[in-house]
mmCIF file of C-alpha atoms (C1' of nucleotides) in Angstrom:
data_model
loop_
_atom_site.group_PDB
_atom_site.id
_atom_site.type_symbol
_atom_site.label_atom_id
_atom_site.label_comp_id
_atom_site.label_asym_id
_atom_site.label_seq_id
_atom_site.Cartn_x
_atom_site.Cartn_y
_atom_site.Cartn_z
ATOM 1 C CA MET X 932 -31.025 -1.684 -2.953
ATOM 2 C CA PRO X 933 -29.012 -3.817 -5.041
ATOM 3 C CA GLU X 934 -26.752 -6.320 -3.418
ATOM 4 C CA LEU X 935 -25.289 -9.479 -4.603
ATOM 5 C CA PRO X 936 -28.539 -11.520 -5.363
ATOM 6 C CA GLU X 937 -30.001 -8.463 -7.167
ATOM 7 C CA VAL X 938 -26.923 -7.887 -9.198
ATOM 8 C CA GLU X 939 -26.743 -11.600 -10.080
ATOM 9 C CA VAL X 940 -30.341 -11.494 -11.282
ATOM 10 C CA VAL X 941 -29.567 -8.532 -13.499
ATOM 11 C CA ARG X 942 -26.399 -10.247 -14.808
ATOM 12 C CA ARG X 943 -28.158 -13.567 -15.732
ATOM 13 C CA GLY X 944 -30.794 -11.323 -17.566
ATOM 14 C CA LEU X 945 -28.333 -9.244 -19.401
ATOM 15 C CA ALA X 946 -26.156 -12.449 -20.269
ATOM 16 C CA LYS X 947 -29.287 -13.871 -22.191
ATOM 17 C CA TRP X 948 -30.000 -10.567 -24.002
ATOM 18 C CA VAL X 949 -26.590 -9.089 -24.910
ATOM 19 C CA SER X 950 -24.069 -11.843 -25.199
ATOM 20 C CA GLY X 951 -22.806 -12.119 -28.806
ATOM 21 C CA ARG X 952 -24.413 -9.006 -29.847
ATOM 22 C CA THR X 953 -22.558 -5.908 -31.423
ATOM 23 C CA ILE X 954 -22.997 -2.423 -30.043
ATOM 24 C CA ASP X 955 -24.312 -0.126 -32.663
ATOM 25 C CA SER X 956 -24.286 3.180 -30.655
ATOM 26 C CA ALA X 957 -23.961 4.370 -27.044
ATOM 27 C CA THR X 958 -25.511 7.472 -25.980
ATOM 28 C CA VAL X 959 -24.517 9.154 -22.334
ATOM 29 C CA HIS X 960 -27.375 11.265 -20.972
ATOM 30 C CA HIS X 961 -25.875 12.241 -17.692
ATOM 31 C CA PRO X 962 -21.985 12.740 -17.393
ATOM 32 C CA ARG X 963 -22.002 11.540 -13.641
ATOM 33 C CA ALA X 964 -22.896 7.898 -14.882
ATOM 34 C CA ILE X 965 -19.526 7.666 -16.598
ATOM 35 C CA ARG X 966 -17.475 9.667 -13.882
ATOM 36 C CA GLN X 967 -15.285 6.632 -13.208
ATOM 37 C CA HIS X 968 -14.565 6.354 -16.757
ATOM 38 C CA GLU X 969 -10.878 7.832 -17.359
ATOM 39 C CA GLY X 970 -11.575 9.233 -20.859
ATOM 40 C CA THR X 971 -14.048 11.648 -22.251
ATOM 41 C CA LYS X 972 -17.696 11.046 -22.947
ATOM 42 C CA LYS X 973 -16.633 10.948 -26.655
ATOM 43 C CA ASP X 974 -13.900 8.426 -25.793
ATOM 44 C CA PHE X 975 -16.499 6.217 -23.983
ATOM 45 C CA VAL X 976 -18.963 6.333 -26.880
ATOM 46 C CA THR X 977 -16.164 5.743 -29.628
ATOM 47 C CA ARG X 978 -14.694 2.804 -27.855
ATOM 48 C CA LEU X 979 -18.002 1.070 -27.525
ATOM 49 C CA THR X 980 -19.275 1.676 -31.081
ATOM 50 C CA GLY X 981 -18.916 -1.663 -33.129
ATOM 51 C CA ARG X 982 -17.750 -3.681 -30.167
ATOM 52 C CA LYS X 983 -19.096 -7.203 -29.501
ATOM 53 C CA VAL X 984 -20.198 -8.266 -26.114
ATOM 54 C CA LYS X 985 -18.710 -11.656 -25.371
ATOM 55 C CA SER X 986 -20.167 -12.197 -21.830
ATOM 56 C CA VAL X 987 -21.332 -10.645 -18.613
ATOM 57 C CA SER X 988 -19.475 -11.396 -15.363
ATOM 58 C CA ARG X 989 -19.813 -10.352 -11.775
ATOM 59 C CA ARG X 990 -17.961 -10.154 -8.463
ATOM 60 C CA GLY X 991 -19.889 -9.033 -5.407
ATOM 61 C CA LYS X 992 -21.920 -6.009 -6.470
ATOM 62 C CA PHE X 993 -19.613 -5.235 -9.393
ATOM 63 C CA MET X 994 -20.820 -6.322 -12.888
ATOM 64 C CA TRP X 995 -18.867 -6.024 -16.160
ATOM 65 C CA PHE X 996 -19.452 -6.640 -19.825
ATOM 66 C CA VAL X 997 -16.490 -8.418 -21.511
ATOM 67 C CA LEU X 998 -15.900 -6.886 -24.881
ATOM 68 C CA ASP X 999 -14.016 -8.380 -27.895
ATOM 69 C CA ASP X 1000 -11.141 -6.279 -27.495
ATOM 70 C CA ASP X 1001 -10.151 -7.397 -24.011
ATOM 71 C CA ASN X 1002 -11.690 -4.469 -22.353
ATOM 72 C CA ALA X 1003 -14.609 -4.427 -20.033
ATOM 73 C CA VAL X 1004 -17.468 -2.159 -19.170
ATOM 74 C CA VAL X 1005 -17.537 -2.045 -15.412
ATOM 75 C CA THR X 1006 -21.072 -1.289 -14.217
ATOM 76 C CA HIS X 1007 -22.167 -0.670 -10.630
ATOM 77 C CA LEU X 1008 -25.745 -0.206 -9.869
ATOM 78 C CA GLY X 1009 -25.070 1.825 -6.730
ATOM 79 C CA MET X 1010 -28.279 2.373 -4.720
ATOM 80 C CA SER X 1011 -30.873 2.861 -7.405
ATOM 81 C CA GLY X 1012 -29.273 1.599 -10.797
ATOM 82 C CA GLN X 1013 -31.255 -0.446 -13.218
ATOM 83 C CA VAL X 1014 -30.406 -2.056 -16.495
ATOM 84 C CA LEU X 1015 -33.569 -2.512 -18.629
ATOM 85 C CA MET X 1016 -33.728 -4.218 -21.980
ATOM 86 C CA GLN X 1017 -36.281 -1.911 -23.976
ATOM 87 C CA ALA X 1018 -37.844 -1.846 -27.490
ATOM 88 C CA PRO X 1019 -35.733 0.352 -29.822
ATOM 89 C CA ASP X 1020 -38.614 2.873 -30.035
ATOM 90 C CA ALA X 1021 -39.386 2.814 -26.239
ATOM 91 C CA ALA X 1022 -39.736 6.301 -24.547
ATOM 92 C CA PRO X 1023 -36.627 7.234 -22.510
ATOM 93 C CA GLU X 1024 -37.058 6.903 -18.576
ATOM 94 C CA LYS X 1025 -36.855 10.014 -16.493
ATOM 95 C CA HIS X 1026 -33.573 8.798 -15.016
ATOM 96 C CA LEU X 1027 -32.034 7.344 -18.248
ATOM 97 C CA ARG X 1028 -28.209 7.781 -17.998
ATOM 98 C CA VAL X 1029 -26.701 5.503 -20.617
ATOM 99 C CA ARG X 1030 -28.364 3.905 -23.684
ATOM 100 C CA TRP X 1031 -26.790 1.193 -26.079
ATOM 101 C CA THR X 1032 -28.494 0.119 -29.323
ATOM 102 C CA PHE X 1033 -27.337 -3.077 -31.011
ATOM 103 C CA ARG X 1034 -26.785 -3.833 -34.847
ATOM 104 C CA ASP X 1035 -29.494 -6.538 -34.969
ATOM 105 C CA ASP X 1036 -32.078 -3.546 -33.893
ATOM 106 C CA LYS X 1037 -33.562 -5.823 -31.256
ATOM 107 C CA ARG X 1038 -33.845 -4.543 -27.661
ATOM 108 C CA ALA X 1039 -31.804 -1.787 -26.555
ATOM 109 C CA MET X 1040 -30.066 -1.511 -23.219
ATOM 110 C CA HIS X 1041 -31.040 1.380 -20.960
ATOM 111 C CA PHE X 1042 -29.007 2.081 -17.770
ATOM 112 C CA VAL X 1043 -31.309 4.090 -15.510
ATOM 113 C CA ASP X 1044 -30.274 5.391 -12.137
ATOM 114 C CA GLN X 1045 -32.245 7.761 -10.108
ATOM 115 C CA ARG X 1046 -29.716 8.614 -7.338
ATOM 116 C CA THR X 1047 -26.563 8.349 -9.737
ATOM 117 C CA PHE X 1048 -24.457 6.476 -7.199
ATOM 118 C CA GLY X 1049 -24.008 3.886 -9.928
ATOM 119 C CA GLY X 1050 -22.157 4.179 -13.082
ATOM 120 C CA MET X 1051 -20.064 2.730 -16.068
ATOM 121 C CA ALA X 1052 -16.605 2.805 -17.027
ATOM 122 C CA ILE X 1053 -14.422 1.086 -19.733
ATOM 123 C CA GLU X 1054 -11.245 -0.475 -18.223
ATOM 124 C CA PRO X 1055 -8.690 -3.131 -19.281
ATOM 125 C CA LEU X 1056 -8.945 -6.675 -17.805
ATOM 126 C CA VAL X 1057 -6.396 -7.715 -15.506
ATOM 127 C CA SER X 1058 -5.180 -11.304 -15.010
ATOM 128 C CA ILE X 1059 -5.380 -12.593 -11.488
ATOM 129 C CA ASP X 1060 -5.343 -16.192 -10.039
ATOM 130 C CA TYR X 1061 -7.229 -19.272 -11.269
ATOM 131 C CA ASP X 1062 -6.814 -18.144 -14.903
ATOM 132 C CA GLU X 1063 -9.286 -15.493 -14.252
ATOM 133 C CA ALA X 1064 -9.414 -11.793 -15.483
ATOM 134 C CA VAL X 1065 -11.254 -8.966 -13.795
ATOM 135 C CA PRO X 1066 -11.430 -5.188 -14.593
ATOM 136 C CA ARG X 1067 -8.676 -3.103 -12.995
ATOM 137 C CA SER X 1068 -11.089 -1.395 -10.478
ATOM 138 C CA VAL X 1069 -12.367 -4.582 -9.302
ATOM 139 C CA VAL X 1070 -8.979 -6.219 -8.565
ATOM 140 C CA HIS X 1071 -9.180 -4.916 -4.925
ATOM 141 C CA ILE X 1072 -12.689 -6.532 -4.415
ATOM 142 C CA ALA X 1073 -12.564 -9.773 -2.366
ATOM 143 C CA ARG X 1074 -14.411 -12.950 -3.843
ATOM 144 C CA ASP X 1075 -17.985 -13.305 -2.871
ATOM 145 C CA PRO X 1076 -19.373 -16.352 -0.982
ATOM 146 C CA LEU X 1077 -21.071 -17.691 -4.180
ATOM 147 C CA GLU X 1078 -17.639 -17.823 -6.109
ATOM 148 C CA PRO X 1079 -16.233 -21.339 -6.639
ATOM 149 C CA HIS X 1080 -12.744 -20.195 -5.509
ATOM 150 C CA PHE X 1081 -14.062 -18.293 -2.397
ATOM 151 C CA ASP X 1082 -11.723 -19.140 0.359
ATOM 152 C CA GLN X 1083 -13.633 -19.124 3.658
ATOM 153 C CA ASP X 1084 -10.780 -19.940 5.896
ATOM 154 C CA GLU X 1085 -8.869 -16.840 4.658
ATOM 155 C CA VAL X 1086 -11.952 -14.727 4.958
ATOM 156 C CA VAL X 1087 -12.496 -15.703 8.590
ATOM 157 C CA SER X 1088 -8.834 -15.350 9.443
ATOM 158 C CA ARG X 1089 -8.869 -11.673 8.167
ATOM 159 C CA MET X 1090 -12.214 -10.998 10.003
ATOM 160 C CA ARG X 1091 -10.491 -12.034 13.274
ATOM 161 C CA LYS X 1092 -7.627 -9.562 12.828
ATOM 162 C CA SER X 1093 -10.265 -6.584 12.819
ATOM 163 C CA SER X 1094 -11.269 -4.974 16.164
ATOM 164 C CA SER X 1095 -14.261 -3.186 14.276
ATOM 165 C CA ALA X 1096 -17.679 -4.015 14.777
ATOM 166 C CA ILE X 1097 -18.649 -7.179 12.974
ATOM 167 C CA LYS X 1098 -21.202 -5.536 10.777
ATOM 168 C CA SER X 1099 -18.600 -2.993 9.482
ATOM 169 C CA VAL X 1100 -16.391 -5.966 8.518
ATOM 170 C CA ILE X 1101 -18.801 -7.853 6.618
ATOM 171 C CA LEU X 1102 -19.868 -4.777 4.673
ATOM 172 C CA ASN X 1103 -16.069 -4.363 3.732
ATOM 173 C CA GLN X 1104 -15.913 -5.307 0.140
ATOM 174 C CA ASN X 1105 -12.193 -5.837 0.577
ATOM 175 C CA VAL X 1106 -12.827 -8.505 3.029
ATOM 176 C CA ILE X 1107 -15.877 -10.328 1.599
ATOM 177 C CA SER X 1108 -17.941 -8.949 -1.305
ATOM 178 C CA GLY X 1109 -21.578 -8.848 -2.051
ATOM 179 C CA ILE X 1110 -22.921 -8.148 1.381
ATOM 180 C CA GLY X 1111 -25.009 -4.745 1.758
ATOM 181 C CA ASN X 1112 -26.983 -3.608 4.630
ATOM 182 C CA ILE X 1113 -29.829 -5.921 4.085
ATOM 183 C CA TYR X 1114 -28.116 -9.076 3.902
ATOM 184 C CA ALA X 1115 -25.723 -8.048 6.840
ATOM 185 C CA ASP X 1116 -28.590 -7.696 9.277
ATOM 186 C CA GLU X 1117 -30.232 -10.965 8.038
ATOM 187 C CA SER X 1118 -26.989 -12.954 8.273
ATOM 188 C CA LEU X 1119 -26.130 -11.625 11.725
ATOM 189 C CA TRP X 1120 -29.725 -12.311 12.908
ATOM 190 C CA ARG X 1121 -29.515 -15.882 11.742
ATOM 191 C CA ALA X 1122 -26.085 -16.295 13.444
ATOM 192 C CA LYS X 1123 -27.388 -14.695 16.661
ATOM 193 C CA ILE X 1124 -24.552 -12.100 16.561
ATOM 194 C CA ASN X 1125 -25.045 -8.496 17.700
ATOM 195 C CA TRP X 1126 -23.782 -6.051 15.096
ATOM 196 C CA THR X 1127 -21.608 -4.173 17.415
ATOM 197 C CA THR X 1128 -19.460 -7.005 18.547
ATOM 198 C CA PRO X 1129 -15.808 -6.696 17.701
ATOM 199 C CA ALA X 1130 -14.844 -9.129 14.953
ATOM 200 C CA ASN X 1131 -11.793 -10.320 17.001
ATOM 201 C CA ARG X 1132 -13.980 -11.095 19.927
ATOM 202 C CA ILE X 1133 -15.903 -13.644 17.800
ATOM 203 C CA SER X 1134 -14.817 -17.329 17.570
ATOM 204 C CA ALA X 1135 -13.533 -18.683 14.253
ATOM 205 C CA SER X 1136 -16.380 -21.222 14.284
ATOM 206 C CA LYS X 1137 -19.047 -18.474 14.884
ATOM 207 C CA LEU X 1138 -17.615 -16.510 12.034
ATOM 208 C CA HIS X 1139 -17.684 -19.523 9.868
ATOM 209 C CA ASP X 1140 -21.375 -19.846 10.816
ATOM 210 C CA LEU X 1141 -22.042 -16.188 9.968
ATOM 211 C CA VAL X 1142 -20.520 -16.460 6.442
ATOM 212 C CA ASN X 1143 -22.548 -19.744 5.892
ATOM 213 C CA HIS X 1144 -25.611 -17.855 6.828
ATOM 214 C CA ALA X 1145 -24.765 -14.963 4.538
ATOM 215 C CA ARG X 1146 -24.309 -17.458 1.686
ATOM 216 C CA GLU X 1147 -27.437 -19.140 2.571
ATOM 217 C CA VAL X 1148 -29.825 -15.896 2.829
ATOM 218 C CA MET X 1149 -28.221 -14.580 -0.398
ATOM 219 C CA THR X 1150 -28.884 -17.978 -2.243
ATOM 220 C CA GLN X 1151 -32.519 -17.912 -1.040
ATOM 221 C CA ALA X 1152 -32.837 -14.394 -2.151
ATOM 222 C CA LEU X 1153 -31.478 -15.072 -5.608
ATOM 223 C CA ALA X 1154 -33.887 -17.925 -5.980
ATOM 224 C CA GLN X 1155 -36.755 -15.485 -5.505
ATOM 225 C CA GLY X 1156 -35.532 -12.798 -7.837
ATOM 226 C CA GLY X 1157 -33.806 -10.745 -5.048
ATOM 227 C CA THR X 1158 -35.302 -8.151 -2.651
ATOM 228 C CA SER X 1159 -37.502 -5.183 -3.879
ATOM 229 C CA PHE X 1160 -38.826 -2.855 -1.430
ATOM 230 C CA ASP X 1161 -39.990 -0.290 -4.193
ATOM 231 C CA SER X 1162 -39.559 0.338 -7.876
ATOM 232 C CA LEU X 1163 -35.801 1.093 -7.356
ATOM 233 C CA TYR X 1164 -34.905 -2.664 -7.919
ATOM 234 C CA VAL X 1165 -36.236 -4.550 -10.933
ATOM 235 C CA ASN X 1166 -34.711 -7.130 -13.220
ATOM 236 C CA VAL X 1167 -33.839 -6.419 -16.903
ATOM 237 C CA ASN X 1168 -37.569 -6.890 -17.695
ATOM 238 C CA GLY X 1169 -38.734 -4.439 -15.214
ATOM 239 C CA GLU X 1170 -40.065 -7.164 -12.779
ATOM 240 C CA SER X 1171 -39.588 -7.012 -8.911
ATOM 241 C CA GLY X 1172 -37.980 -9.741 -6.738
ATOM 242 C CA TYR X 1173 -40.008 -11.304 -3.913
ATOM 243 C CA PHE X 1174 -37.459 -11.880 -1.102
ATOM 244 C CA SER X 1175 -38.616 -8.865 0.973
ATOM 245 C CA ARG X 1176 -41.615 -11.027 2.240
ATOM 246 C CA GLU X 1177 -38.986 -13.464 3.715
ATOM 247 C CA LEU X 1178 -36.862 -10.901 5.509
ATOM 248 C CA ASP X 1179 -36.669 -11.680 9.219
ATOM 249 C CA VAL X 1180 -35.396 -8.312 10.599
ATOM 250 C CA TYR X 1181 -34.349 -5.967 7.934
ATOM 251 C CA GLY X 1182 -37.194 -3.050 7.728
ATOM 252 C CA ARG X 1183 -39.244 -4.838 10.491
ATOM 253 C CA GLU X 1184 -38.808 -2.391 13.352
ATOM 254 C CA ASP X 1185 -41.412 -2.938 16.172
ATOM 255 C CA GLU X 1186 -42.665 -6.263 14.621
ATOM 256 C CA PRO X 1187 -42.049 -9.426 16.508
ATOM 257 C CA CYS X 1188 -39.054 -11.540 16.042
ATOM 258 C CA ASN X 1189 -39.659 -14.775 14.092
ATOM 259 C CA ARG X 1190 -37.610 -16.619 16.511
ATOM 260 C CA CYS X 1191 -38.514 -15.349 20.028
ATOM 261 C CA GLY X 1192 -41.326 -12.885 19.674
ATOM 262 C CA ARG X 1193 -39.486 -10.022 21.083
ATOM 263 C CA LEU X 1194 -40.051 -6.629 19.042
ATOM 264 C CA ILE X 1195 -37.339 -6.034 16.457
ATOM 265 C CA ALA X 1196 -35.258 -2.797 17.151
ATOM 266 C CA ARG X 1197 -33.801 -0.430 14.894
ATOM 267 C CA GLN X 1198 -30.448 1.207 15.788
ATOM 268 C CA PRO X 1199 -28.377 3.890 14.194
ATOM 269 C CA PHE X 1200 -25.265 2.640 12.403
ATOM 270 C CA SER X 1201 -22.913 4.906 10.737
ATOM 271 C CA GLY X 1202 -25.555 7.296 9.508
ATOM 272 C CA ARG X 1203 -27.801 4.422 8.436
ATOM 273 C CA SER X 1204 -29.937 1.749 10.337
ATOM 274 C CA SER X 1205 -29.332 -1.784 11.921
ATOM 275 C CA PHE X 1206 -32.123 -4.010 12.655
ATOM 276 C CA LEU X 1207 -31.786 -6.716 15.374
ATOM 277 C CA CYS X 1208 -33.449 -8.846 17.899
ATOM 278 C CA ALA X 1209 -32.080 -7.690 21.326
ATOM 279 C CA ARG X 1210 -32.834 -11.060 22.828
ATOM 280 C CA CYS X 1211 -31.524 -13.297 20.061
ATOM 281 C CA GLN X 1212 -28.505 -10.900 19.418
ATOM 282 C CA PRO X 1213 -27.447 -9.682 22.859
ATOM 283 C CA ARG X 1214 -24.835 -6.761 23.102
ATOM 284 C CA PRO X 1215 -21.292 -8.152 23.738
ATOM 285 C CA ARG X 1216 -20.734 -8.086 27.432
ATOM 286 C CA SER X 1217 -18.005 -5.554 27.934
ATOM 287 C CA GLY X 1218 -18.211 -4.095 24.482
ATOM 288 C CA LYS X 1219 -19.141 -0.379 24.017
ATOM 289 C CA THR X 1220 -22.247 0.261 21.996
ATOM 290 C CA PRO X 1221 -21.628 2.981 19.320
ATOM 291 C "C1'" DG M 1185 -1.782 0.223 8.272
ATOM 292 C "C1'" DT M 1186 -6.424 0.617 10.546
ATOM 293 C "C1'" DT M 1187 -10.584 2.993 11.471
ATOM 294 C "C1'" DA M 1188 -14.222 6.344 11.187
ATOM 295 C "C1'" DC M 1189 -16.807 9.529 8.995
ATOM 296 C "C1'" DG M 1190 -18.284 12.922 5.438
ATOM 297 C "C1'" DA M 1191 -19.647 13.732 0.620
ATOM 298 C "C1'" DC M 1192 -22.102 12.414 -3.432
ATOM 299 C "C1'" DC M 1193 -27.463 12.221 -4.929
ATOM 300 C "C1'" DT M 1194 -32.762 12.128 -5.705
ATOM 301 C "C1'" DG M 1195 -37.464 11.094 -4.310
ATOM 302 C "C1'" DC M 1196 -40.638 10.490 -0.802
ATOM 303 C "C1'" DG M 1197 -42.916 11.074 3.555
ATOM 304 C "C1'" DA M 1198 -43.429 13.559 7.843
ATOM 305 C "C1'" DG M 1199 -44.242 17.749 10.097
ATOM 306 C "C1'" DC M 1200 -45.264 22.359 10.192
ATOM 307 C "C1'" DT D 1124 -51.272 23.540 -0.330
ATOM 308 C "C1'" DG D 1125 -46.654 24.236 -0.227
ATOM 309 C "C1'" DC D 1126 -42.307 24.368 2.135
ATOM 310 C "C1'" DT D 1127 -38.354 22.264 4.756
ATOM 311 C "C1'" DC D 1128 -36.116 18.579 6.533
ATOM 312 C "C1'" DG D 1129 -34.643 13.788 7.398
ATOM 313 C "C1'" DC D 1130 -34.021 9.443 5.604
ATOM 314 C "C1'" DA D 1131 -32.640 5.714 2.370
ATOM 315 C "C1'" DG D 1132 -27.347 3.782 1.577
ATOM 316 C "C1'" DG D 1133 -22.586 1.920 -1.569
ATOM 317 C "C1'" DT D 1134 -18.308 3.560 -2.367
ATOM 318 C "C1'" DC D 1135 -14.561 6.660 -2.248
ATOM 319 C "C1'" DG D 1136 -11.483 10.013 -0.218
ATOM 320 C "C1'" DT D 1137 -9.705 12.087 3.713
ATOM 321 C "C1'" DA D 1138 -8.480 12.794 8.474
ATOM 322 C "C1'" DA D 1139 -7.099 10.888 13.028
#
DNA sequence: GTTACGACCTGCGAGC
DNA sequence: TGCTCGCAGGTCGTAA
């Protein structure tokens, strides 16, 4: 499941392969892959043909190709999206959704997505602060902890205004971006916070601690190429990351806690799962457990 | 304005 | 062996 480290691995790979190259053709193999694009499939293809890719940027889990006409191709990997650089004559993958070829006839770009939660859309770039520009649909996404202008004091302040469970708050991409289910559980374990704790009942220093752990765990994951549980996440060369071996709680139900030895528990959370150590991360005293 | 929850989607494994 | 069902989960829209 691609979260910030996995998307950044893909972005770095793409930056090497496509920056400065001119798109020769674009093919849409599944309409759902461009459902966020405001124009038609023909419009998507026409507007890409002949455009040069200047660079590849990212905020949180959103990534975009900056084109030479001041538009951007916003790309979200969803749950199962992959961007692969393939030989021009490579056979199409079973779940190939969008394909670009380039005028230099070197490797083509394949957007592959089994569950089609991801997608691509061409959008204008909008100027924001610090002389930066982001695609229109990314304006509402908060800065992620790896960005140079990430304002941690402001993020903690926003967190403390919410009465929601802290896990819901750190998964809210409008508050802090890039964190998904895996790194949320890992950060909360490192900070010794129970995921059900209302955010406004956690001290500012503890929330700073949590954000620092989130930054730390995602930086470590990035250094190891991201977290791969199966073939659903790979880099642009089709290679898996290795951080799943370092996870302390996520996916480790009934295994001993690396800190205290108590068995890791799995709890339902909004239709999905939360993993935690009940000893290291005790429930809030008078809080209600969902 | 804030919060909670369902819908979207496909492959895989468990259970029958 | 083959079928059904639950699970995985990021984002968005809607309801409360």
